[in-house]
mmCIF file of C-alpha atoms and ligand atoms in Angstrom:
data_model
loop_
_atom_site.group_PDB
_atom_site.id
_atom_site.type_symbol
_atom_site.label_atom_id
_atom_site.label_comp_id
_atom_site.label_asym_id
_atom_site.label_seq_id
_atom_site.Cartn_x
_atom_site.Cartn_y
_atom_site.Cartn_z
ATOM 1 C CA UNK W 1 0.000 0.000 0.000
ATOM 2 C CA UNK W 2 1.266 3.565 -0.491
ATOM 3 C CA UNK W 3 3.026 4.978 2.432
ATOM 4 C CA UNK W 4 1.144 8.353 2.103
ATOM 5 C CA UNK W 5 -3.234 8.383 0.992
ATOM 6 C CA UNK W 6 -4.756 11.392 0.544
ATOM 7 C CA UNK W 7 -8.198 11.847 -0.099
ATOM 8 C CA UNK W 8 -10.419 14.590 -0.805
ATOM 9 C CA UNK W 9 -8.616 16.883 1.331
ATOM 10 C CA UNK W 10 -9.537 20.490 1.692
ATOM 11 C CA UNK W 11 -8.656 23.246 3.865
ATOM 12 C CA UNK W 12 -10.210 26.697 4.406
ATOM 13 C CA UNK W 13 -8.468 29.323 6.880
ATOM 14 C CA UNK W 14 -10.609 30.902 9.235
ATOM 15 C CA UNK W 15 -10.044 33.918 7.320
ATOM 16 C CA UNK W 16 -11.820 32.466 4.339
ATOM 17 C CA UNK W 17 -9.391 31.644 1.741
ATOM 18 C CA UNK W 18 -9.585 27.928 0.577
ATOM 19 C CA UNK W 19 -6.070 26.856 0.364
ATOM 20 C CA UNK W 20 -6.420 23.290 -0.782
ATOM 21 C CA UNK W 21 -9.500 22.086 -2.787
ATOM 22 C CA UNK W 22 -10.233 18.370 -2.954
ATOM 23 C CA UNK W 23 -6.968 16.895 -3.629
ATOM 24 C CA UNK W 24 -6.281 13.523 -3.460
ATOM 25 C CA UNK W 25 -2.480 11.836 -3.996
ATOM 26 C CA UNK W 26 -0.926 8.716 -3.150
ATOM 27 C CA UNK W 27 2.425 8.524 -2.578
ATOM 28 C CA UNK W 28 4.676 5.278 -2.814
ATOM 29 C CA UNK W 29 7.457 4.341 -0.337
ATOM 30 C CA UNK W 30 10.867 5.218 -1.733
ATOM 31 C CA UNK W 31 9.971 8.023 -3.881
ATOM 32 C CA UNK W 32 10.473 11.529 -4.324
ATOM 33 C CA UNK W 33 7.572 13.810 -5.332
ATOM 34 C CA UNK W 34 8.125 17.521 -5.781
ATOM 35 C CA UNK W 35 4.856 19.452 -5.296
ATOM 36 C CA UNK W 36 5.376 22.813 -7.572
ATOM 37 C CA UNK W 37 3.871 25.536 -7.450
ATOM 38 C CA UNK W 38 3.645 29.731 -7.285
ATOM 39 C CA UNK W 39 3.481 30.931 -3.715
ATOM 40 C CA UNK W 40 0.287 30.821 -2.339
ATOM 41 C CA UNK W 41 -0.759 27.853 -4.427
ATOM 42 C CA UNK W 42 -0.890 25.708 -1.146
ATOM 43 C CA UNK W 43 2.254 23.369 -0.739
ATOM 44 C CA UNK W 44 3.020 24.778 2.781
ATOM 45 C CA UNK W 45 -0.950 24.073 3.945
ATOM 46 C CA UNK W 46 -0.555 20.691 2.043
ATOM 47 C CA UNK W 47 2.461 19.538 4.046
ATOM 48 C CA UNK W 48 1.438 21.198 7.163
ATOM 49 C CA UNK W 49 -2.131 19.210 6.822
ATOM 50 C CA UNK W 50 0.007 15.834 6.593
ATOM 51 C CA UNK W 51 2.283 16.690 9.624
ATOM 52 C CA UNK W 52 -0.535 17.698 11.762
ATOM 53 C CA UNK W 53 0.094 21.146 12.203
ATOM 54 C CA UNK W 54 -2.574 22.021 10.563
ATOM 55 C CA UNK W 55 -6.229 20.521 10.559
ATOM 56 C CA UNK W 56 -8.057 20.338 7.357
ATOM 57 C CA UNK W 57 -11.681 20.978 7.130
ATOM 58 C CA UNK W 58 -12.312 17.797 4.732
ATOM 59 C CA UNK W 59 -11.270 14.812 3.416
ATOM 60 C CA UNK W 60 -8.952 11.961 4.994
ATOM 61 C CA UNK W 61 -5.006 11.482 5.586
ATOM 62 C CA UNK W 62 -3.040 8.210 6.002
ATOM 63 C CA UNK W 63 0.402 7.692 6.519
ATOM 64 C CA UNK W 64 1.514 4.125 6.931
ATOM 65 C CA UNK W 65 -1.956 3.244 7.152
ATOM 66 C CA UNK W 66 -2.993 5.359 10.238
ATOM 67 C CA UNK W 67 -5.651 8.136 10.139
ATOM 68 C CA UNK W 68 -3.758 11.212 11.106
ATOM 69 C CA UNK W 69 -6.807 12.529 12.867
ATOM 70 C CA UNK W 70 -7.194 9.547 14.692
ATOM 71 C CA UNK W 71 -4.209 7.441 15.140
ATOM 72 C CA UNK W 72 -2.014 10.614 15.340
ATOM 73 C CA UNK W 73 0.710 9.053 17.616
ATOM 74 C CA UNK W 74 1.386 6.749 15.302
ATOM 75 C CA UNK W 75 1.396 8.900 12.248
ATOM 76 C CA UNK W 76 4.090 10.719 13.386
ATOM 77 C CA UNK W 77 7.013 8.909 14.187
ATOM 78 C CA UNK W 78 6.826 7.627 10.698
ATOM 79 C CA UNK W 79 7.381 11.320 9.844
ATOM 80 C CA UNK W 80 9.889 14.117 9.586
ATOM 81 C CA UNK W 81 9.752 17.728 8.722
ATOM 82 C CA UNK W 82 12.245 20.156 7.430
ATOM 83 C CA UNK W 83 10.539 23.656 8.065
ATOM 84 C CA UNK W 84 11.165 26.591 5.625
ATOM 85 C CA UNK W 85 12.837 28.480 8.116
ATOM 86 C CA UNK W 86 15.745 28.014 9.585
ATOM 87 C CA UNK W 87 15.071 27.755 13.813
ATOM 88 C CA UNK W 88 18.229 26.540 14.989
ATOM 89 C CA UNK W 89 19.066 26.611 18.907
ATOM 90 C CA UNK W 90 22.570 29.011 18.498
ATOM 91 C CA UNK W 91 24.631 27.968 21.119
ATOM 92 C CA UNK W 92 23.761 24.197 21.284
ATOM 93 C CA UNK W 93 26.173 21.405 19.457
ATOM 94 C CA UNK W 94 25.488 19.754 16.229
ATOM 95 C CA UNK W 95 24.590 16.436 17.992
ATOM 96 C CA UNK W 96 22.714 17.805 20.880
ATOM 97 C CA UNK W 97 20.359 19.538 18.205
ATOM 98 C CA UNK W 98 19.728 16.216 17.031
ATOM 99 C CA UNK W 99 19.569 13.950 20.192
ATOM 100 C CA UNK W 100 17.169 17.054 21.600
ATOM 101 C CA UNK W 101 14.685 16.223 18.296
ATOM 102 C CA UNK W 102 14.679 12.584 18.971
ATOM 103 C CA UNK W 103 13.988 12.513 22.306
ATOM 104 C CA UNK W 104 10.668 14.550 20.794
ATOM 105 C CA UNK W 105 9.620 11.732 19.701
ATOM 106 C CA UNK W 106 10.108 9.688 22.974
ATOM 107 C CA UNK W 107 12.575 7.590 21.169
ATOM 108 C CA UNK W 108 15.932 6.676 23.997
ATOM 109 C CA UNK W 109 19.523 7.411 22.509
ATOM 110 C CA UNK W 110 20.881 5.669 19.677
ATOM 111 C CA UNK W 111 24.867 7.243 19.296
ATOM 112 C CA UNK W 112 25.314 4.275 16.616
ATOM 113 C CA UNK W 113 22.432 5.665 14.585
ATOM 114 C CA UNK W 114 23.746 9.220 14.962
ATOM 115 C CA UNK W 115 26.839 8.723 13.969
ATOM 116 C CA UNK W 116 25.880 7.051 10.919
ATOM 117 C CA UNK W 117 23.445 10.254 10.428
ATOM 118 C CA UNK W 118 25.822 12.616 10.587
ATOM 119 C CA UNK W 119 28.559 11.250 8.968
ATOM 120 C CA UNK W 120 25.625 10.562 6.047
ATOM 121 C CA UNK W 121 25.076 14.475 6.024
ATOM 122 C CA UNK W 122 28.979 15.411 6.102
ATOM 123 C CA UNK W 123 28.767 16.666 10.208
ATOM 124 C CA UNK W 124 30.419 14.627 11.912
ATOM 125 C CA UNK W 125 33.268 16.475 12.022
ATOM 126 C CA UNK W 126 30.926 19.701 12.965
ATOM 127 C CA UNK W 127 29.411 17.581 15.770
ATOM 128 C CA UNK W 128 30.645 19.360 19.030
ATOM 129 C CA UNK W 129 30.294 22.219 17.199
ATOM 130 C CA UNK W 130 27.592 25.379 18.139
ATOM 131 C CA UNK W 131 24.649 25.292 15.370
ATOM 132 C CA UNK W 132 25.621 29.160 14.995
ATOM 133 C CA UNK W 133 29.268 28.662 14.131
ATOM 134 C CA UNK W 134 27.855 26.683 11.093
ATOM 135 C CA UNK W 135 28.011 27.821 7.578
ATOM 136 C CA UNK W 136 24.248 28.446 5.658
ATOM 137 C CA UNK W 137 24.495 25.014 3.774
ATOM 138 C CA UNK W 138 25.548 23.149 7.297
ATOM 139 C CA UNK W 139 23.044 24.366 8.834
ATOM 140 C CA UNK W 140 20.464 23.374 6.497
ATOM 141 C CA UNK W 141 22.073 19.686 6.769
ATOM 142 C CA UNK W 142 21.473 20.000 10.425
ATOM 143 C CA UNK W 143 17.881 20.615 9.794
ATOM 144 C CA UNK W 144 17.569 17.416 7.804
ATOM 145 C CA UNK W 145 19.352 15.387 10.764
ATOM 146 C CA UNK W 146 17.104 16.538 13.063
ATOM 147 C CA UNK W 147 14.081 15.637 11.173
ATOM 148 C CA UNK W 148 15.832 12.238 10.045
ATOM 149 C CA UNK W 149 17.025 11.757 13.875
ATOM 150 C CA UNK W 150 13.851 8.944 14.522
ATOM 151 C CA UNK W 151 14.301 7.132 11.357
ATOM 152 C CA UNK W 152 10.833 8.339 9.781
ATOM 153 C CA UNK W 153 10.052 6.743 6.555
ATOM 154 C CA UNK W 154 9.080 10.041 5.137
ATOM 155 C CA UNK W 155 10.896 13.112 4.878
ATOM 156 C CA UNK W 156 8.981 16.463 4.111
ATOM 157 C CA UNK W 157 10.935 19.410 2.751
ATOM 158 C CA UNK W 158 9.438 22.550 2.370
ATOM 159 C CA UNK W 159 11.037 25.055 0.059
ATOM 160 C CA UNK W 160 14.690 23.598 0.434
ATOM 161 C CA UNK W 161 16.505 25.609 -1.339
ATOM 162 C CA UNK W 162 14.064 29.155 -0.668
ATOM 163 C CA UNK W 163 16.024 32.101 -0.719
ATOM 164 C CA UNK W 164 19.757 30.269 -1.062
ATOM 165 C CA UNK W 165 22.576 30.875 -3.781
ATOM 166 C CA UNK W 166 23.059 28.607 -6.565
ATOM 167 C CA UNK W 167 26.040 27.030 -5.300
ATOM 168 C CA UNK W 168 24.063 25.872 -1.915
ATOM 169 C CA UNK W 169 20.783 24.835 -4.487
ATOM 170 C CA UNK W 170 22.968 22.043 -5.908
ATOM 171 C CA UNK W 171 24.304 21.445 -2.681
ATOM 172 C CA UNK W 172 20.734 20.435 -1.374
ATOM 173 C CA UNK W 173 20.080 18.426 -4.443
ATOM 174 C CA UNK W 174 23.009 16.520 -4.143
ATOM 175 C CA UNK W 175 21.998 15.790 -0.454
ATOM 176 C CA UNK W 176 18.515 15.067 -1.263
ATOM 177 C CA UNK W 177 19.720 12.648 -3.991
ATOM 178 C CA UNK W 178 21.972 11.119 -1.814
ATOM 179 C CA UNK W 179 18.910 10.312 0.683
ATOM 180 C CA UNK W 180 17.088 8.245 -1.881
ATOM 181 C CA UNK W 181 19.868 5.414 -1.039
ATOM 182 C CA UNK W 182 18.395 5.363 1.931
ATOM 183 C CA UNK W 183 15.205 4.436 0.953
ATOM 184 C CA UNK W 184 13.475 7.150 3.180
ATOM 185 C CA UNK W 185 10.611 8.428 1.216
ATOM 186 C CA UNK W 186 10.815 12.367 0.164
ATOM 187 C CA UNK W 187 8.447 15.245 -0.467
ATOM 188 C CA UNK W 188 9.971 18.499 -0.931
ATOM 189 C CA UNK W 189 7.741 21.750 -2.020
ATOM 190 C CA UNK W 190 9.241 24.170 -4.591
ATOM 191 C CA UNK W 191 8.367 26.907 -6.947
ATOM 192 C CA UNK W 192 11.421 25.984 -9.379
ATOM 193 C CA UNK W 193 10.675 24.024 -12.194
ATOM 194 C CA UNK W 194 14.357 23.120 -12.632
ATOM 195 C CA UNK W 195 14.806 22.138 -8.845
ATOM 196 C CA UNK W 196 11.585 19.659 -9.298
ATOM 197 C CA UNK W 197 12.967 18.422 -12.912
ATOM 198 C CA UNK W 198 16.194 17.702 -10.766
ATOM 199 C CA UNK W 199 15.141 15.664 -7.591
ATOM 200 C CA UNK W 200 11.863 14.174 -7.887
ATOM 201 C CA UNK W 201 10.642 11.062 -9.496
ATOM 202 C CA UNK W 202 7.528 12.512 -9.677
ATOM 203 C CA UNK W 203 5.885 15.999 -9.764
ATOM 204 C CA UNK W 204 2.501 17.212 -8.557
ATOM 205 C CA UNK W 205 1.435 21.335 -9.838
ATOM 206 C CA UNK W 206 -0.615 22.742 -7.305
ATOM 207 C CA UNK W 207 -2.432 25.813 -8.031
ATOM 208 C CA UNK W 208 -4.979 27.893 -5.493
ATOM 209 C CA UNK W 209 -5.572 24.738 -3.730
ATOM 210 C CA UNK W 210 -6.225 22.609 -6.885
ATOM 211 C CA UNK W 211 -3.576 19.359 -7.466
ATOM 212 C CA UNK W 212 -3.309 20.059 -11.417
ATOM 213 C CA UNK W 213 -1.463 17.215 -12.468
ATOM 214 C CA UNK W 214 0.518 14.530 -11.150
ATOM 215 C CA UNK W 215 2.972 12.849 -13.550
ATOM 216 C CA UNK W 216 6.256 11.116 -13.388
ATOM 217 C CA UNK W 217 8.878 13.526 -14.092
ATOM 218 C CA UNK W 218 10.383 11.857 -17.325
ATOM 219 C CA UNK W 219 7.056 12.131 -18.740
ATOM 220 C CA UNK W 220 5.752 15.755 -17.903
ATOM 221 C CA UNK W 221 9.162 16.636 -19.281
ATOM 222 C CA UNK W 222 8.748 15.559 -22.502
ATOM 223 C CA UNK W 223 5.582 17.275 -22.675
ATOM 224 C CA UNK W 224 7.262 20.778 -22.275
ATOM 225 C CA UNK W 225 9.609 19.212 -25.240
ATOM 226 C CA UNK W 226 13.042 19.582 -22.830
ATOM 227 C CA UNK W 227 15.473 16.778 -22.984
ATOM 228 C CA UNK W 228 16.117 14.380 -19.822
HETATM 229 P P1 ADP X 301 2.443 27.968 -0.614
HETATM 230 O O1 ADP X 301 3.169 27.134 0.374
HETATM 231 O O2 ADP X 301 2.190 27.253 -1.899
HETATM 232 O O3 ADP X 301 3.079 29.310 -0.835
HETATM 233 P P2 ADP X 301 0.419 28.255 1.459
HETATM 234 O O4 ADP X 301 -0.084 26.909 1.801
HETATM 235 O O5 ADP X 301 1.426 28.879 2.366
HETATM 236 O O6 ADP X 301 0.966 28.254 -0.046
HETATM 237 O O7 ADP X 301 -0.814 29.262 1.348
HETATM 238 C C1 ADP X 301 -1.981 28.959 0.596
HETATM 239 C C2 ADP X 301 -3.006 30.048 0.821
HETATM 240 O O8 ADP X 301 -3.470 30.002 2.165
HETATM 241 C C3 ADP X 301 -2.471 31.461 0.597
HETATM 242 O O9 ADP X 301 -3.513 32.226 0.059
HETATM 243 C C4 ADP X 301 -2.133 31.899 1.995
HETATM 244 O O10 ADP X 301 -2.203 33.299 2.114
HETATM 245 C C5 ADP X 301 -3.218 31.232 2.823
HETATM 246 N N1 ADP X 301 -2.771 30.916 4.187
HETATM 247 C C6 ADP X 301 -1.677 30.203 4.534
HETATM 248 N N2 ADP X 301 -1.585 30.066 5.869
HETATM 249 C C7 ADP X 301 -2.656 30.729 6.381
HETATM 250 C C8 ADP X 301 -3.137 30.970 7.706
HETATM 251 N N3 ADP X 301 -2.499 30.488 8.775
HETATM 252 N N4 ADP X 301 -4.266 31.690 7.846
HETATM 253 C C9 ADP X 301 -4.930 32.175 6.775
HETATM 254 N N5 ADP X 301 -4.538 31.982 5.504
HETATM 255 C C10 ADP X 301 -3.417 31.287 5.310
HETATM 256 P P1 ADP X 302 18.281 29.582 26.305
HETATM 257 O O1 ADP X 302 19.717 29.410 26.665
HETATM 258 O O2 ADP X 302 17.856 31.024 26.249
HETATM 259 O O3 ADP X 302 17.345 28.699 27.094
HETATM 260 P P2 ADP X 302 18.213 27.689 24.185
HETATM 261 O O4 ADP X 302 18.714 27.839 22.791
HETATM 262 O O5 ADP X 302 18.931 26.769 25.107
HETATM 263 O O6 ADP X 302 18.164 29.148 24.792
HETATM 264 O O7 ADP X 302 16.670 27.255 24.171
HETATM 265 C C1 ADP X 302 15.716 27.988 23.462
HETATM 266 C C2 ADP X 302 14.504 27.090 23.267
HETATM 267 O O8 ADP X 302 14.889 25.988 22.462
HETATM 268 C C3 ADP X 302 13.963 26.534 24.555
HETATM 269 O O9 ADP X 302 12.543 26.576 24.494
HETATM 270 C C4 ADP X 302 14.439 25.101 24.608
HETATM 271 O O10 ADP X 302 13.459 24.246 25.182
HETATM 272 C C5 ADP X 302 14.610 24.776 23.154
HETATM 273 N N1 ADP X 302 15.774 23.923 22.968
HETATM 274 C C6 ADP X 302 16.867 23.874 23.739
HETATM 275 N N2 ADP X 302 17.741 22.988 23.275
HETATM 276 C C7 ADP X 302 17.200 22.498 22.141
HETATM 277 C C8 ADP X 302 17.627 21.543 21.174
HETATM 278 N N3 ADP X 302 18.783 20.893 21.270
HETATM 279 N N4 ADP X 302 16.824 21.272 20.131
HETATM 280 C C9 ADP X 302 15.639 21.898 20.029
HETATM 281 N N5 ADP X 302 15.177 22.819 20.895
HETATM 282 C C10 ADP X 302 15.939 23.104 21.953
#
């Protein structure tokens, strides 16, 4: 069964403004779906929906098979969530960061696991170090170990690359691409074409609150006539 089901979902704001309408997506474990879209279009909502900080007003969510309205406890440890902004704690070390996140999730200490984490995300050498002493792109890797620190199956980034230079943009895409070994399963948001064309299997538009299309990446390619 798909590792993420979503079904009819909706969401209007109390203000009004219907930021998802009726979308419905599966998403298989292992693969990496870029949702694109302009701002406003409702990736942030979308994500937020799935890792239940936001309610939705209809439809249904499942991730590994459990309701998220229902069986939320469960829901979540499968998940983890790179936020757009960077929140960092300044003056706390690399691996305290990321022992602090998993013991969120109630889960005990596992240094073998860590290690392996951040020596996956080139830190380990940065681990005693203060999150603030970090460069931009480090710190964004520290943001991924912390969401990756209880071994979800799903990884959620939202806008990983907003507001960075080029060189850091590839950096992130060779990070993310290095993940799929992994086999953790990845959904990233992003208003670049190219960064969706680059990472994803497969890639959703979103548009005021309406899922578009959904189409493996190969394919929606060829349809805008660019070469793989
Ligand atoms: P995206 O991530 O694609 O930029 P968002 O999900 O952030 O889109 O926003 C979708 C729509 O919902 C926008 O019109 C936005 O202004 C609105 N919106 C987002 N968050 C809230 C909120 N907390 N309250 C009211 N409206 C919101
Ligand atoms: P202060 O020294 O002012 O308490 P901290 O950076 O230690 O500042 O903590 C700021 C907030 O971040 C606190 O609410 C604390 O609970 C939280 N916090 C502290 N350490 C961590 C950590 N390793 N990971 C995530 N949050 C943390």
């Amino acid at each position: 069964p798909p590792i993420i089901e979503i079904d009819h979902l909706s969401k209007q704001y109390a203000g009004g403004t219907r930021a998802l309408d009726n979308v419905s997506l599966s998403i298989e474990q292992g693969e990496i779906l870029a949702l694109l879209g302009p701002n406003g279009a409702g990736k942030t909502t979308l994500i937020s929906i799935i890792c239940g900080l936001v309610v939705p007003t209809g439809g249904t969510v499942r991730v590994g098979g459990h309701d998220i309205r229902t069986d939320w406890r469960a829901a979540r440890k499968l998940i983890g969530l790179v936020p757009q902004e960077i929140a960092l704690e300044p003056f706390e070390t690399v691996a305290n960061s990321v022992r602090f996140t998993r013991g969120l999730y109630g889960e005990g200490p596992d240094e073998a696991y860590l290690e392996q984490l951040l020596r996956s995300l080139a830190l380990w050498d940065k681990r005693d170090a203060p999150t603030r002493a970090l460069s931009g792109g480090m710190k964004r890797r520290v943001l991924i170990a912390k969401a990756l620190s209880h071994r979800p199956k799903v990884l959620f980034l939202d806008e990983p690359t907003a507001g960075v230079d080029v060189h850091l943009r590839r950096e992130m895409w060779t990070v993310v691409s290095e993940l799929r070994a992994s086999g953790v399963t990845i959904i990233l948001t992003t208003h670049y074409l190219e960064e969706a064309e680059e990472m994803a299997d497969r890639i959703g538009v979103i548009d005021k609150g309406h899922l578009m299309l959904v189409r493996p990446t190969a394919e929606l390619m060829g349809e805008f006539g660019r070469k793989q």
